[in-house]
XYZ file of C-alpha atoms in Angstrom:
708
model
C -0.376 0.157 0.000
C 1.632 3.485 -1.060
C 0.393 6.430 1.254
C 1.518 9.706 1.967
C 0.083 10.748 5.064
C 1.491 7.792 7.312
C 5.036 6.694 6.491
C 4.762 3.495 8.356
C 8.750 2.673 7.379
C 9.989 6.080 8.584
C 8.413 5.356 11.722
C 10.169 1.985 12.243
C 13.199 3.499 11.296
C 12.948 6.346 13.575
C 12.070 4.064 16.427
C 14.915 1.466 15.949
C 16.966 4.636 15.446
C 15.950 5.546 18.351
C 16.799 2.428 20.625
C 20.460 2.040 19.007
C 21.201 5.846 20.290
C 20.102 4.634 23.497
C 22.243 1.734 23.551
C 24.909 3.786 22.075
C 24.408 6.500 24.700
C 24.320 4.020 27.754
C 27.639 2.105 26.156
C 29.294 5.632 26.083
C 28.096 6.061 29.434
C 29.768 3.179 31.304
C 32.821 3.005 29.176
C 33.665 6.951 30.391
C 32.545 6.142 34.365
C 33.700 2.405 34.299
C 30.400 1.443 35.965
C 27.666 -0.819 34.775
C 24.924 0.621 37.249
C 25.438 4.417 37.113
C 21.602 5.040 37.852
C 18.909 3.362 39.742
C 17.106 2.325 36.357
C 20.296 0.788 35.147
C 19.608 -2.337 37.245
C 17.681 -1.440 40.601
C 18.170 -5.068 42.388
C 21.849 -4.749 41.589
C 22.058 -1.195 42.758
C 20.962 -2.045 46.197
C 22.939 -4.712 46.396
C 25.892 -3.141 45.120
C 24.910 -0.439 47.905
C 24.458 -2.657 50.571
C 28.036 -3.689 49.994
C 29.754 -0.572 49.510
C 28.470 0.276 52.878
C 30.163 -3.195 54.347
C 33.067 -1.785 52.398
C 33.356 0.994 53.967
C 32.862 -0.324 57.762
C 35.519 -2.954 57.218
C 37.685 -0.146 56.056
C 37.451 1.751 59.361
C 37.476 -0.965 61.475
C 40.556 -2.331 59.788
C 42.129 1.120 60.930
C 40.582 1.046 64.212
C 42.277 -2.331 64.442
C 45.387 -0.473 63.282
C 45.108 2.060 66.161
C 44.235 -0.194 68.603
C 47.483 -2.006 67.888
C 49.588 1.443 68.171
C 48.027 1.875 71.160
C 48.857 -1.745 72.771
C 52.354 -1.185 71.226
C 52.776 2.092 73.160
C 51.918 0.394 76.330
C 54.162 -2.641 75.702
C 57.129 -0.565 75.267
C 56.930 1.593 78.355
C 56.207 -1.786 80.022
C 59.372 -2.769 78.801
C 60.750 -0.307 80.423
C 59.355 -1.066 83.533
C 60.519 -4.622 83.386
C 64.146 -3.436 83.029
C 63.758 -1.031 86.143
C 62.321 -4.086 88.197
C 65.222 -6.364 86.988
C 67.574 -3.589 88.167
C 66.043 -3.367 91.335
C 66.235 -7.335 91.679
C 69.790 -7.152 91.316
C 70.425 -4.437 93.684
C 68.134 -6.588 96.377
C 70.387 -9.272 95.585
C 73.618 -7.512 96.012
C 72.460 -5.998 99.082
C 71.697 -9.806 100.605
C 75.381 -9.786 100.864
C 75.802 -8.045 103.935
C 78.509 -9.386 104.859
C 81.028 -8.205 102.070
C 79.344 -4.664 101.831
C 79.939 -1.447 103.550
C 77.212 1.051 104.856
C 78.361 3.294 102.429
C 77.718 0.872 99.603
C 73.990 -0.476 100.975
C 73.375 3.374 100.801
C 74.449 3.810 97.277
C 72.276 0.654 96.451
C 69.176 1.811 98.314
C 69.481 5.574 96.390
C 69.643 3.344 92.999
C 66.207 1.674 94.300
C 64.719 4.800 95.020
C 65.606 6.681 91.475
C 64.107 3.719 90.212
C 60.863 3.770 92.174
C 60.394 7.387 91.242
C 60.779 6.373 87.262
C 58.452 3.712 87.555
C 55.889 6.013 89.011
C 56.731 8.475 86.332
C 56.294 5.650 83.765
C 53.201 5.040 84.948
C 52.073 8.661 84.814
C 53.421 9.828 81.636
C 52.687 7.183 78.879
C 49.806 8.309 76.793
C 48.456 8.057 73.686
C 46.978 10.828 72.239
C 46.452 12.641 75.659
C 45.053 9.577 77.262
C 46.751 7.947 79.844
C 47.567 3.935 79.584
C 48.953 2.765 82.383
C 48.120 4.783 85.673
C 44.833 2.416 85.909
C 42.470 4.690 84.129
C 41.827 1.768 81.925
C 41.328 -0.387 84.216
C 37.637 -2.068 85.243
C 35.390 -0.823 87.633
C 33.906 -3.110 90.208
C 30.796 -2.711 92.800
C 31.874 -4.864 95.697
C 28.584 -7.621 96.362
C 28.008 -10.256 98.767
C 31.255 -12.089 100.395
C 33.303 -9.941 97.761
C 36.073 -9.604 100.811
C 36.663 -13.298 100.077
C 38.361 -12.517 97.005
C 41.620 -10.442 95.998
C 44.243 -9.533 93.793
C 41.176 -9.451 91.388
C 42.306 -8.890 87.650
C 39.743 -8.329 84.740
C 41.715 -8.659 81.664
C 38.726 -8.327 79.045
C 34.851 -8.099 79.593
C 32.000 -7.694 77.334
C 29.483 -5.290 79.094
C 27.094 -5.037 76.580
C 24.727 -2.518 75.652
C 24.081 -2.154 79.821
C 27.430 -1.269 80.355
C 27.778 -3.393 83.228
C 27.673 -7.138 83.926
C 26.984 -9.458 87.314
C 29.812 -11.873 88.277
C 29.234 -14.681 90.958
C 31.853 -16.983 91.996
C 30.369 -19.991 93.316
C 33.274 -22.067 95.203
C 31.987 -25.770 95.658
C 35.349 -27.119 97.028
C 38.006 -24.926 99.038
C 41.811 -25.792 97.643
C 44.032 -27.734 100.041
C 47.391 -28.036 101.206
C 49.495 -31.132 100.804
C 50.151 -32.600 104.723
C 52.020 -35.132 106.397
C 51.448 -36.502 109.804
C 54.197 -38.051 112.089
C 51.795 -39.365 114.566
C 52.587 -40.812 118.293
C 55.270 -38.666 119.234
C 55.901 -39.587 122.824
C 54.471 -36.719 125.145
C 57.285 -37.388 127.684
C 60.261 -39.480 128.109
C 62.727 -39.714 130.729
C 65.202 -37.083 131.230
C 69.186 -38.317 131.047
C 72.001 -36.655 132.493
C 75.273 -35.156 130.740
C 78.467 -37.444 131.647
C 81.957 -37.720 130.956
C 84.955 -39.641 132.497
C 88.209 -38.493 133.793
C 90.778 -41.631 133.348
C 94.089 -41.551 135.094
C 96.239 -43.856 134.147
C 99.700 -44.954 135.773
C 103.380 -44.402 134.411
C 105.603 -47.038 136.321
C 105.565 -50.800 137.109
C 107.409 -52.091 140.319
C 107.888 -55.621 141.088
C 104.923 -57.570 142.894
C 105.804 -58.001 146.766
C 106.260 -61.230 148.155
C 104.960 -62.658 151.788
C 105.927 -65.845 153.650
C 103.010 -67.594 155.408
C 105.106 -68.523 158.850
C 101.822 -68.503 161.181
C 99.863 -71.219 161.644
C 100.558 -72.433 158.265
C 102.844 -74.886 156.538
C 106.246 -73.878 156.771
C 107.988 -72.053 154.564
C 105.389 -71.724 152.155
C 106.036 -68.407 149.980
C 103.268 -66.593 148.200
C 104.418 -63.859 145.451
C 101.665 -61.818 143.981
C 100.901 -62.555 140.370
C 101.717 -59.709 138.096
C 98.419 -59.336 136.682
C 96.413 -60.127 139.777
C 94.367 -57.564 141.760
C 97.097 -58.106 144.792
C 99.988 -56.793 142.952
C 99.003 -53.301 143.056
C 99.481 -50.976 146.156
C 96.132 -51.374 146.890
C 96.931 -55.376 148.063
C 99.931 -54.036 150.216
C 99.501 -55.148 154.087
C 98.294 -58.382 155.879
C 97.453 -61.449 153.473
C 95.035 -64.028 154.920
C 95.435 -67.408 153.516
C 92.566 -69.676 154.612
C 92.232 -73.516 153.380
C 88.903 -74.746 152.442
C 87.825 -78.832 151.933
C 85.703 -78.727 148.878
C 84.694 -80.740 145.697
C 85.332 -77.759 143.240
C 89.065 -76.918 143.555
C 90.463 -73.334 142.986
C 91.334 -70.109 144.521
C 89.090 -66.931 145.269
C 90.556 -63.598 146.524
C 88.770 -60.997 148.208
C 90.388 -57.291 148.018
C 88.556 -55.995 149.982
C 90.003 -58.084 152.927
C 93.078 -59.048 151.287
C 91.783 -62.980 151.732
C 92.949 -65.933 149.859
C 90.703 -68.855 149.853
C 92.270 -71.945 148.555
C 89.859 -75.010 148.444
C 91.274 -78.575 148.082
C 89.457 -81.455 148.104
C 91.104 -83.190 151.136
C 88.854 -86.093 151.185
C 90.522 -87.389 148.246
C 93.686 -89.493 148.895
C 96.693 -87.725 147.901
C 94.995 -84.004 148.452
C 96.276 -83.347 151.602
C 99.556 -82.278 151.370
C 101.451 -78.898 150.644
C 102.039 -79.861 147.291
C 98.518 -80.435 146.596
C 97.814 -76.804 148.095
C 100.666 -75.422 145.896
C 99.054 -76.909 142.838
C 95.614 -75.659 143.543
C 97.256 -71.626 144.108
C 98.915 -72.063 141.290
C 96.212 -72.614 139.147
C 94.681 -69.101 140.030
C 95.517 -65.926 138.646
C 96.252 -63.879 141.937
C 99.032 -65.562 143.670
C 101.946 -67.738 142.481
C 103.488 -70.250 145.420
C 107.453 -69.584 144.698
C 108.708 -72.589 146.819
C 107.999 -75.225 149.617
C 110.874 -75.762 152.080
C 111.339 -78.198 154.675
C 109.786 -81.100 152.874
C 106.059 -81.948 152.634
C 103.686 -81.297 155.214
C 100.043 -82.599 155.542
C 97.562 -79.853 155.294
C 93.882 -79.524 156.821
C 90.989 -77.582 156.253
C 91.966 -75.860 159.419
C 95.153 -74.744 158.509
C 95.580 -70.848 158.090
C 98.068 -68.807 157.549
C 99.313 -64.988 157.338
C 101.681 -62.481 155.840
C 102.544 -59.461 154.717
C 102.765 -57.893 150.916
C 104.821 -55.201 150.190
C 105.875 -53.229 147.102
C 103.383 -53.367 144.541
C 101.727 -51.543 142.025
C 100.514 -52.358 138.775
C 100.524 -50.399 135.377
C 96.956 -49.564 135.111
C 94.421 -47.049 134.894
C 91.159 -46.293 137.094
C 88.497 -43.503 136.001
C 86.089 -41.121 137.809
C 82.778 -40.675 135.778
C 81.386 -36.797 136.295
C 77.527 -36.595 136.093
C 75.682 -33.859 136.292
C 73.511 -33.366 139.131
C 70.370 -32.494 137.276
C 69.029 -34.215 133.846
C 68.712 -32.624 130.661
C 71.059 -30.951 128.198
C 71.974 -28.049 129.514
C 75.517 -29.498 130.957
C 76.606 -30.890 127.407
C 79.510 -29.659 125.971
C 80.947 -28.727 129.449
C 84.680 -29.421 129.771
C 86.749 -31.039 132.666
C 89.916 -29.698 133.384
C 92.948 -31.359 136.145
C 94.682 -27.946 137.030
C 98.110 -28.205 139.527
C 98.993 -25.659 142.100
C 101.334 -25.478 144.815
C 98.621 -23.771 147.170
C 96.363 -26.670 147.276
C 97.091 -28.677 150.104
C 98.380 -32.486 149.479
C 95.796 -34.684 149.870
C 93.227 -31.872 149.694
C 92.199 -31.227 145.948
C 89.402 -28.765 145.217
C 86.972 -28.698 142.435
C 85.190 -25.379 140.931
C 82.631 -24.626 138.379
C 82.623 -21.286 136.249
C 80.059 -19.349 134.776
C 79.803 -21.392 132.250
C 79.386 -24.592 133.937
C 82.805 -25.955 133.040
C 84.727 -27.741 136.137
C 88.330 -27.653 137.211
C 89.695 -29.755 139.996
C 93.064 -28.654 141.657
C 95.723 -30.882 143.093
C 98.787 -30.373 144.659
C 101.619 -29.922 141.925
C 104.271 -32.431 143.968
C 102.239 -34.811 145.578
C 100.273 -37.898 144.750
C 96.243 -37.596 145.335
C 94.131 -39.994 145.830
C 91.457 -40.550 143.599
C 88.723 -41.164 145.683
C 89.694 -37.539 146.977
C 89.232 -35.800 144.043
C 85.670 -37.944 143.671
C 84.935 -36.330 147.018
C 86.064 -32.871 146.033
C 83.792 -32.854 142.814
C 80.498 -34.919 144.808
C 80.811 -31.363 146.964
C 79.902 -29.635 144.136
C 76.215 -28.806 143.679
C 75.955 -29.442 140.058
C 77.686 -32.675 139.421
C 78.326 -35.786 141.154
C 81.469 -38.319 140.729
C 82.394 -42.395 141.028
C 85.462 -44.386 140.714
C 85.415 -46.880 138.247
C 86.769 -50.655 139.006
C 89.928 -51.045 137.539
C 93.711 -51.607 137.675
C 95.914 -49.518 139.094
C 96.963 -47.909 142.435
C 93.955 -44.892 142.574
C 96.560 -42.612 142.620
C 97.270 -39.505 140.384
C 100.562 -38.433 140.844
C 101.840 -35.048 139.073
C 105.526 -35.668 138.756
C 105.197 -39.080 136.867
C 101.792 -38.496 135.461
C 100.157 -36.205 132.967
C 96.415 -34.864 133.562
C 93.410 -36.960 132.079
C 92.180 -35.956 128.366
C 88.500 -35.637 129.292
C 85.667 -35.579 126.776
C 82.936 -32.933 127.207
C 80.351 -33.690 129.116
C 77.399 -34.959 127.015
C 74.127 -37.059 126.633
C 71.847 -34.747 128.529
C 68.381 -35.002 127.503
C 65.519 -33.120 128.944
C 62.722 -34.957 130.280
C 60.063 -33.689 127.478
C 58.130 -35.068 124.576
C 60.160 -36.328 121.998
C 61.566 -38.968 119.655
C 63.402 -41.870 121.035
C 66.425 -42.455 118.706
C 68.252 -40.113 116.568
C 66.731 -39.604 112.769
C 67.606 -38.273 109.720
C 65.378 -36.991 107.492
C 65.102 -35.732 103.937
C 61.860 -33.277 103.459
C 60.851 -32.029 100.192
C 58.127 -29.666 99.140
C 57.059 -27.028 96.396
C 60.298 -25.001 96.875
C 62.923 -27.439 97.197
C 64.600 -30.174 99.401
C 66.484 -30.431 102.922
C 68.229 -33.178 104.564
C 67.413 -32.775 108.658
C 69.300 -34.304 111.545
C 67.476 -34.775 114.998
C 68.599 -36.186 118.097
C 67.158 -38.921 120.180
C 65.062 -37.054 122.756
C 64.306 -33.656 120.238
C 60.353 -33.004 121.143
C 57.718 -32.781 118.624
C 58.236 -28.727 119.043
C 61.934 -29.385 118.575
C 61.326 -31.238 115.352
C 58.766 -28.360 114.335
C 61.750 -25.896 115.108
C 64.112 -27.301 113.216
C 61.934 -27.949 109.893
C 60.413 -24.438 110.420
C 63.993 -22.969 110.042
C 64.178 -23.971 106.562
C 60.550 -23.521 105.532
C 61.469 -20.787 102.827
C 63.540 -23.484 101.448
C 61.237 -26.301 101.626
C 57.747 -24.781 100.914
C 56.655 -27.017 103.733
C 55.620 -25.936 107.407
C 55.496 -27.748 110.719
C 52.632 -27.330 113.384
C 52.447 -29.477 116.725
C 49.144 -30.691 117.221
C 49.292 -32.862 120.438
C 51.454 -35.745 120.117
C 51.207 -35.425 116.105
C 53.699 -33.490 114.141
C 51.972 -31.946 111.138
C 54.187 -31.092 107.904
C 51.713 -28.730 105.923
C 52.723 -27.193 102.813
C 53.015 -23.357 102.963
C 51.277 -23.295 99.246
C 47.780 -24.607 98.034
C 46.835 -27.051 95.188
C 48.081 -29.588 93.215
C 51.375 -28.238 92.913
C 51.680 -28.118 96.782
C 53.645 -31.500 98.093
C 55.001 -32.768 101.062
C 57.353 -35.563 100.582
C 59.237 -37.143 104.004
C 62.005 -39.668 103.662
C 63.686 -41.602 106.134
C 67.407 -41.844 105.509
C 68.784 -43.322 108.564
C 66.870 -44.196 111.922
C 67.913 -45.738 115.034
C 66.705 -48.986 115.292
C 64.355 -48.776 118.604
C 63.732 -45.373 117.334
C 59.562 -44.248 118.041
C 57.268 -43.315 116.481
C 56.541 -46.355 114.442
C 54.556 -44.593 111.990
C 56.389 -42.201 109.507
C 59.721 -42.664 111.229
C 60.654 -46.512 110.371
C 63.635 -48.549 110.531
C 63.689 -49.438 106.946
C 65.945 -47.039 105.021
C 64.336 -44.960 102.201
C 60.790 -45.302 103.299
C 58.895 -41.984 102.102
C 54.895 -40.699 102.810
C 54.068 -37.938 100.066
C 51.024 -35.902 99.903
C 49.830 -33.286 97.716
C 46.900 -30.855 97.797
C 44.133 -30.128 95.447
C 42.744 -27.065 93.930
C 39.811 -25.049 94.342
C 36.928 -26.287 92.139
C 34.463 -23.348 91.291
C 32.682 -21.768 88.472
C 31.893 -18.051 87.134
C 28.533 -17.561 86.178
C 28.158 -21.142 85.298
C 31.612 -21.448 83.904
C 33.935 -23.642 85.673
C 37.018 -21.786 86.485
C 40.591 -23.111 85.830
C 41.848 -23.304 89.621
C 45.332 -23.237 90.710
C 45.556 -23.646 94.350
C 43.173 -20.427 95.474
C 43.495 -18.961 92.222
C 41.260 -19.369 89.755
C 40.607 -18.054 85.943
C 37.924 -18.031 83.218
C 38.782 -16.706 79.554
C 35.298 -16.947 77.468
C 34.301 -14.672 74.629
C 32.631 -12.232 77.014
C 34.678 -12.486 80.217
C 38.485 -13.000 81.097
C 39.092 -12.610 84.716
C 41.374 -14.369 87.416
C 41.731 -13.855 91.015
C 42.517 -15.410 94.608
C 39.946 -16.844 97.131
C 40.614 -16.820 100.910
C 41.831 -20.060 102.022
C 39.069 -23.005 103.365
C 36.393 -20.190 101.617
C 32.970 -21.645 100.329
C 30.055 -20.582 98.984
C 29.339 -17.554 96.661
C 31.107 -14.494 96.669
C 29.838 -11.668 93.998
C 30.326 -8.347 92.474
C 29.415 -6.123 89.464
C 31.625 -4.797 86.614
C 29.918 -1.431 85.636
C 32.420 0.487 83.775
C 36.010 1.005 82.383
C 38.506 -0.682 80.275
C 39.398 0.457 76.916
C 37.131 -0.140 74.621
C 38.130 -0.984 71.101
C 35.542 -1.203 67.839
C 37.363 -3.977 65.826
C 34.092 -4.974 63.449
C 32.050 -3.487 60.933
C 29.034 -3.463 63.400
C 28.482 -1.159 66.218
C 27.610 -4.182 68.419
C 29.087 -6.077 71.878
C 30.214 -9.125 69.904
C 32.709 -6.891 67.154
C 34.198 -4.892 70.367
C 36.916 -5.459 72.493
C 37.179 -4.143 76.178
C 40.782 -4.333 78.093
C 41.649 -3.741 81.198
C 44.808 -2.115 81.932
C 45.870 -1.957 85.851
C 47.731 0.534 86.917
C 51.783 0.049 87.048
C 52.819 2.690 89.627
C 54.580 1.212 92.913
C 51.620 1.634 95.146
C 50.080 -1.142 92.844
C 52.795 -3.298 91.899
C 53.492 -6.390 94.315
C 51.363 -9.038 96.076
C 50.919 -10.997 99.176
C 54.570 -9.898 100.637
C 53.782 -6.249 99.896
C 53.950 -3.370 97.527
C 56.757 -2.346 95.965
C 57.076 0.931 97.073
C 57.839 -0.694 100.359
C 61.385 -0.811 99.375
C 62.045 3.046 99.683
C 64.049 4.548 102.163
C 63.053 3.939 105.331
C 60.306 1.857 104.674
C 60.139 -1.862 106.410
C 61.600 -3.653 103.225
C 64.029 -1.298 102.184
C 67.646 -3.032 101.713
C 68.597 -2.472 105.415
C 65.893 -3.496 106.968
C 64.429 -6.857 105.285
C 65.901 -7.517 101.969
C 64.342 -11.102 102.147
C 60.963 -9.390 101.905
C 61.949 -6.779 99.192
C 63.165 -9.683 97.382
C 59.658 -11.285 97.559
C 57.923 -8.074 96.532
C 60.119 -7.292 93.776
C 59.454 -11.077 92.230
C 55.725 -10.794 92.714
C 56.180 -7.222 90.664
C 58.132 -8.846 87.961
C 55.659 -11.381 87.439
C 53.002 -8.979 87.657
C 54.296 -6.960 84.690
C 55.360 -9.697 82.646
C 51.841 -11.142 83.083
C 50.374 -7.873 81.800
C 52.909 -7.745 79.192
C 52.470 -11.363 77.767
C 48.596 -10.902 77.671
C 48.669 -7.329 76.067
C 51.029 -8.984 73.680
C 48.452 -11.875 73.023
C 45.729 -9.171 72.574
C 47.973 -8.314 69.982
C 48.156 -11.316 68.221
C 45.619 -13.528 68.698
C 42.987 -10.607 68.591
C 44.311 -7.660 66.820
C 46.528 -9.048 64.118
C 44.038 -11.856 63.557
C 41.304 -9.523 63.453
C 42.974 -7.520 60.482
C 43.798 -10.080 58.683
C 40.135 -11.323 58.567
C 38.904 -7.973 57.838
C 41.444 -7.854 55.177
C 40.112 -10.841 53.290
C 36.511 -10.075 53.944
C 37.184 -6.585 52.634
C 38.832 -8.410 49.355
C 35.715 -10.370 48.855
C 33.316 -7.736 49.195
C 35.021 -5.734 46.897
C 35.248 -8.392 44.317
C 31.382 -9.140 44.704
C 30.764 -5.344 44.676
C 32.916 -4.691 41.232
C 31.292 -8.064 39.679
C 27.981 -6.234 40.470
C 28.440 -2.498 39.129
C 31.281 -2.104 37.626
C 31.495 -2.150 33.781
C 32.772 -5.211 31.662
C 34.811 -3.194 29.260
C 35.243 -5.784 26.571
C 31.146 -6.389 26.676
C 30.722 -2.708 26.550
C 33.246 -1.989 23.988
C 31.560 -4.347 21.906
C 28.149 -3.101 22.924
C 29.714 0.231 21.294
C 30.588 -0.964 18.050
C 27.106 -2.774 17.537
C 25.385 0.654 18.555
C 27.523 2.741 16.133
C 26.776 0.323 13.335
C 22.957 0.416 14.603
C 23.094 4.095 14.350
C 24.743 4.676 11.166
C 22.287 1.753 9.732
C 19.374 3.349 11.218
C 20.099 6.806 10.067
C 20.482 5.522 6.388
C 17.181 3.526 6.222
C 15.435 6.297 7.957
C 16.849 8.957 4.992
C 15.821 5.927 2.732
C 12.065 5.606 4.393
C 12.124 9.257 4.320
C 12.372 9.087 0.509
C 9.088 6.928 -0.095
C 6.601 9.701 -0.188
C 8.184 11.491 -3.111
C 7.469 7.978 -5.294
C 3.891 9.197 -5.200
C 4.523 12.325 -6.821
C 5.820 10.354 -9.758
C 2.441 8.900 -10.242
C 0.528 12.305 -10.222
C 2.711 13.458 -12.613
C 1.816 10.250 -14.961
């Protein structure tokens, strides 16, 4: 159909050209902006997704910046804490050096104290001046704030490292203790409540220095004529104590032999006269020579008949054996107070011969003074000692003449008095023990008679080295670890012990027998979460709460408190919600806060109770606790940097890459595709223009019909 009014072909060409121009315009826009979506009409759904992703990307970028800033804060605090650690180590060295008091002058000790004071001032200065953008980091302003609840006084050394306070800004904490921590304990039971007292004693032995020939006696009265006896060299009658009239008694009996009675100087010879051939002096001679006291040296005038009634007597002269006699000197009162006292034999011309004197000095030592030229009878020395109120003396039976002659003998060497035991509770025999605890081991020796309290005192002298303390409970010695928990231990081993020693429980006669016991840790929960116990210490570490502290020994029940603020709040995620935040507590490190159960660091200053001059032992303990406190804080901050901040940053960077990729895939233009579209659109526009030109020429063809 040929029409003039309506050029349909032109309309179609124009519409197609318009669409081609729109496509060309879109391609040019995308290629010029690099975006596939430039307006909402380009891709409404894609625009929504892209904008959401852009919002997430912006938040994550800020979260990464926040993490970097938090890392810088922690790094600043850690750097300052490094200086604190260095100062504490310097103080530790000064305390150790000052404990060597025997090798230091007062001036050196004062110089060390001056260095300690300067270090303490430097610590306080670091705590006050360590800042980040004007915010102090180590003065306690970043620590958590708490409000005490029920039984809160049973919690000490509370340390809140991290807490999620949520939208309310506070959290209630309930510590429920079901079982208190215990100590390692070994009991030594049945230590005698009382033992018999023993006296200190020693012996003074007087030795003769010369020997004379044994005296001889001729029995002429009522005895066999010409019968001569000589004292045997080793017999008791050979000494001067046998001098005098010797009586011979002849007895009739079935058991032949001789008996000498030194007290009466009588020799009894028993001969069985009833037997034929045993009634002559020759038989008597044989019986006497069979003994050890006398020797029958000769029979003159032939053999004579003897009878049971035959007796005789004579005088023994001139004998003295080489031998010794001893005087035992014993304290008058039982107990150990007389142990270790000396006995001295002195000689003086001012002392009357035969009248020695004895005296005790203020220390309990004995001095016996004899004449310097005349012999003194030991009985007289014994009598002089017995006159003392503090000591008794007795002469031991022995050989010798019983005399001390200063011109021919040397004074006796006397051992110090020993063996005195006070009547009190104690073990019955010597014992050597090895006692080990949490701090180390010691070998201890105790003598027989040591009381339960004496054992406890000896053990407690080294309790700092062993970690074991001794307590007396009636007749039981309780060995208790000074610390609590599964790491506390009491290990008692018997090295040696007397065969009859008591008690027979832990102290036994078997070498290397031992008793060992360990304590238990506290059992508790915090807000339903089971704690990690270490003695009386407790701790939990969850996503919402990282807390530690110590409980009063023996406490069971519930202790409560509220964390109602404080801490350094770090925004680590893209969403401002509590689970994408971290609230970290940083306690003060000034000298009033550093320390532990032994005391606080400021006490090491001049004039305070733990200064170098007053108590270096306590000072060392305080510094050790302060070092542990600071190193623990540095470790916690380092762990926060490594496990929280760096991990968080790495995760955020990964998310940022993925979100950026997702956003780019939605919104960014594909240049290859858009270039192809541009070329296509350009061709279509050119083609459409040509077609439109041709379509517009169609009406002119109608004019040719009219001309004809």
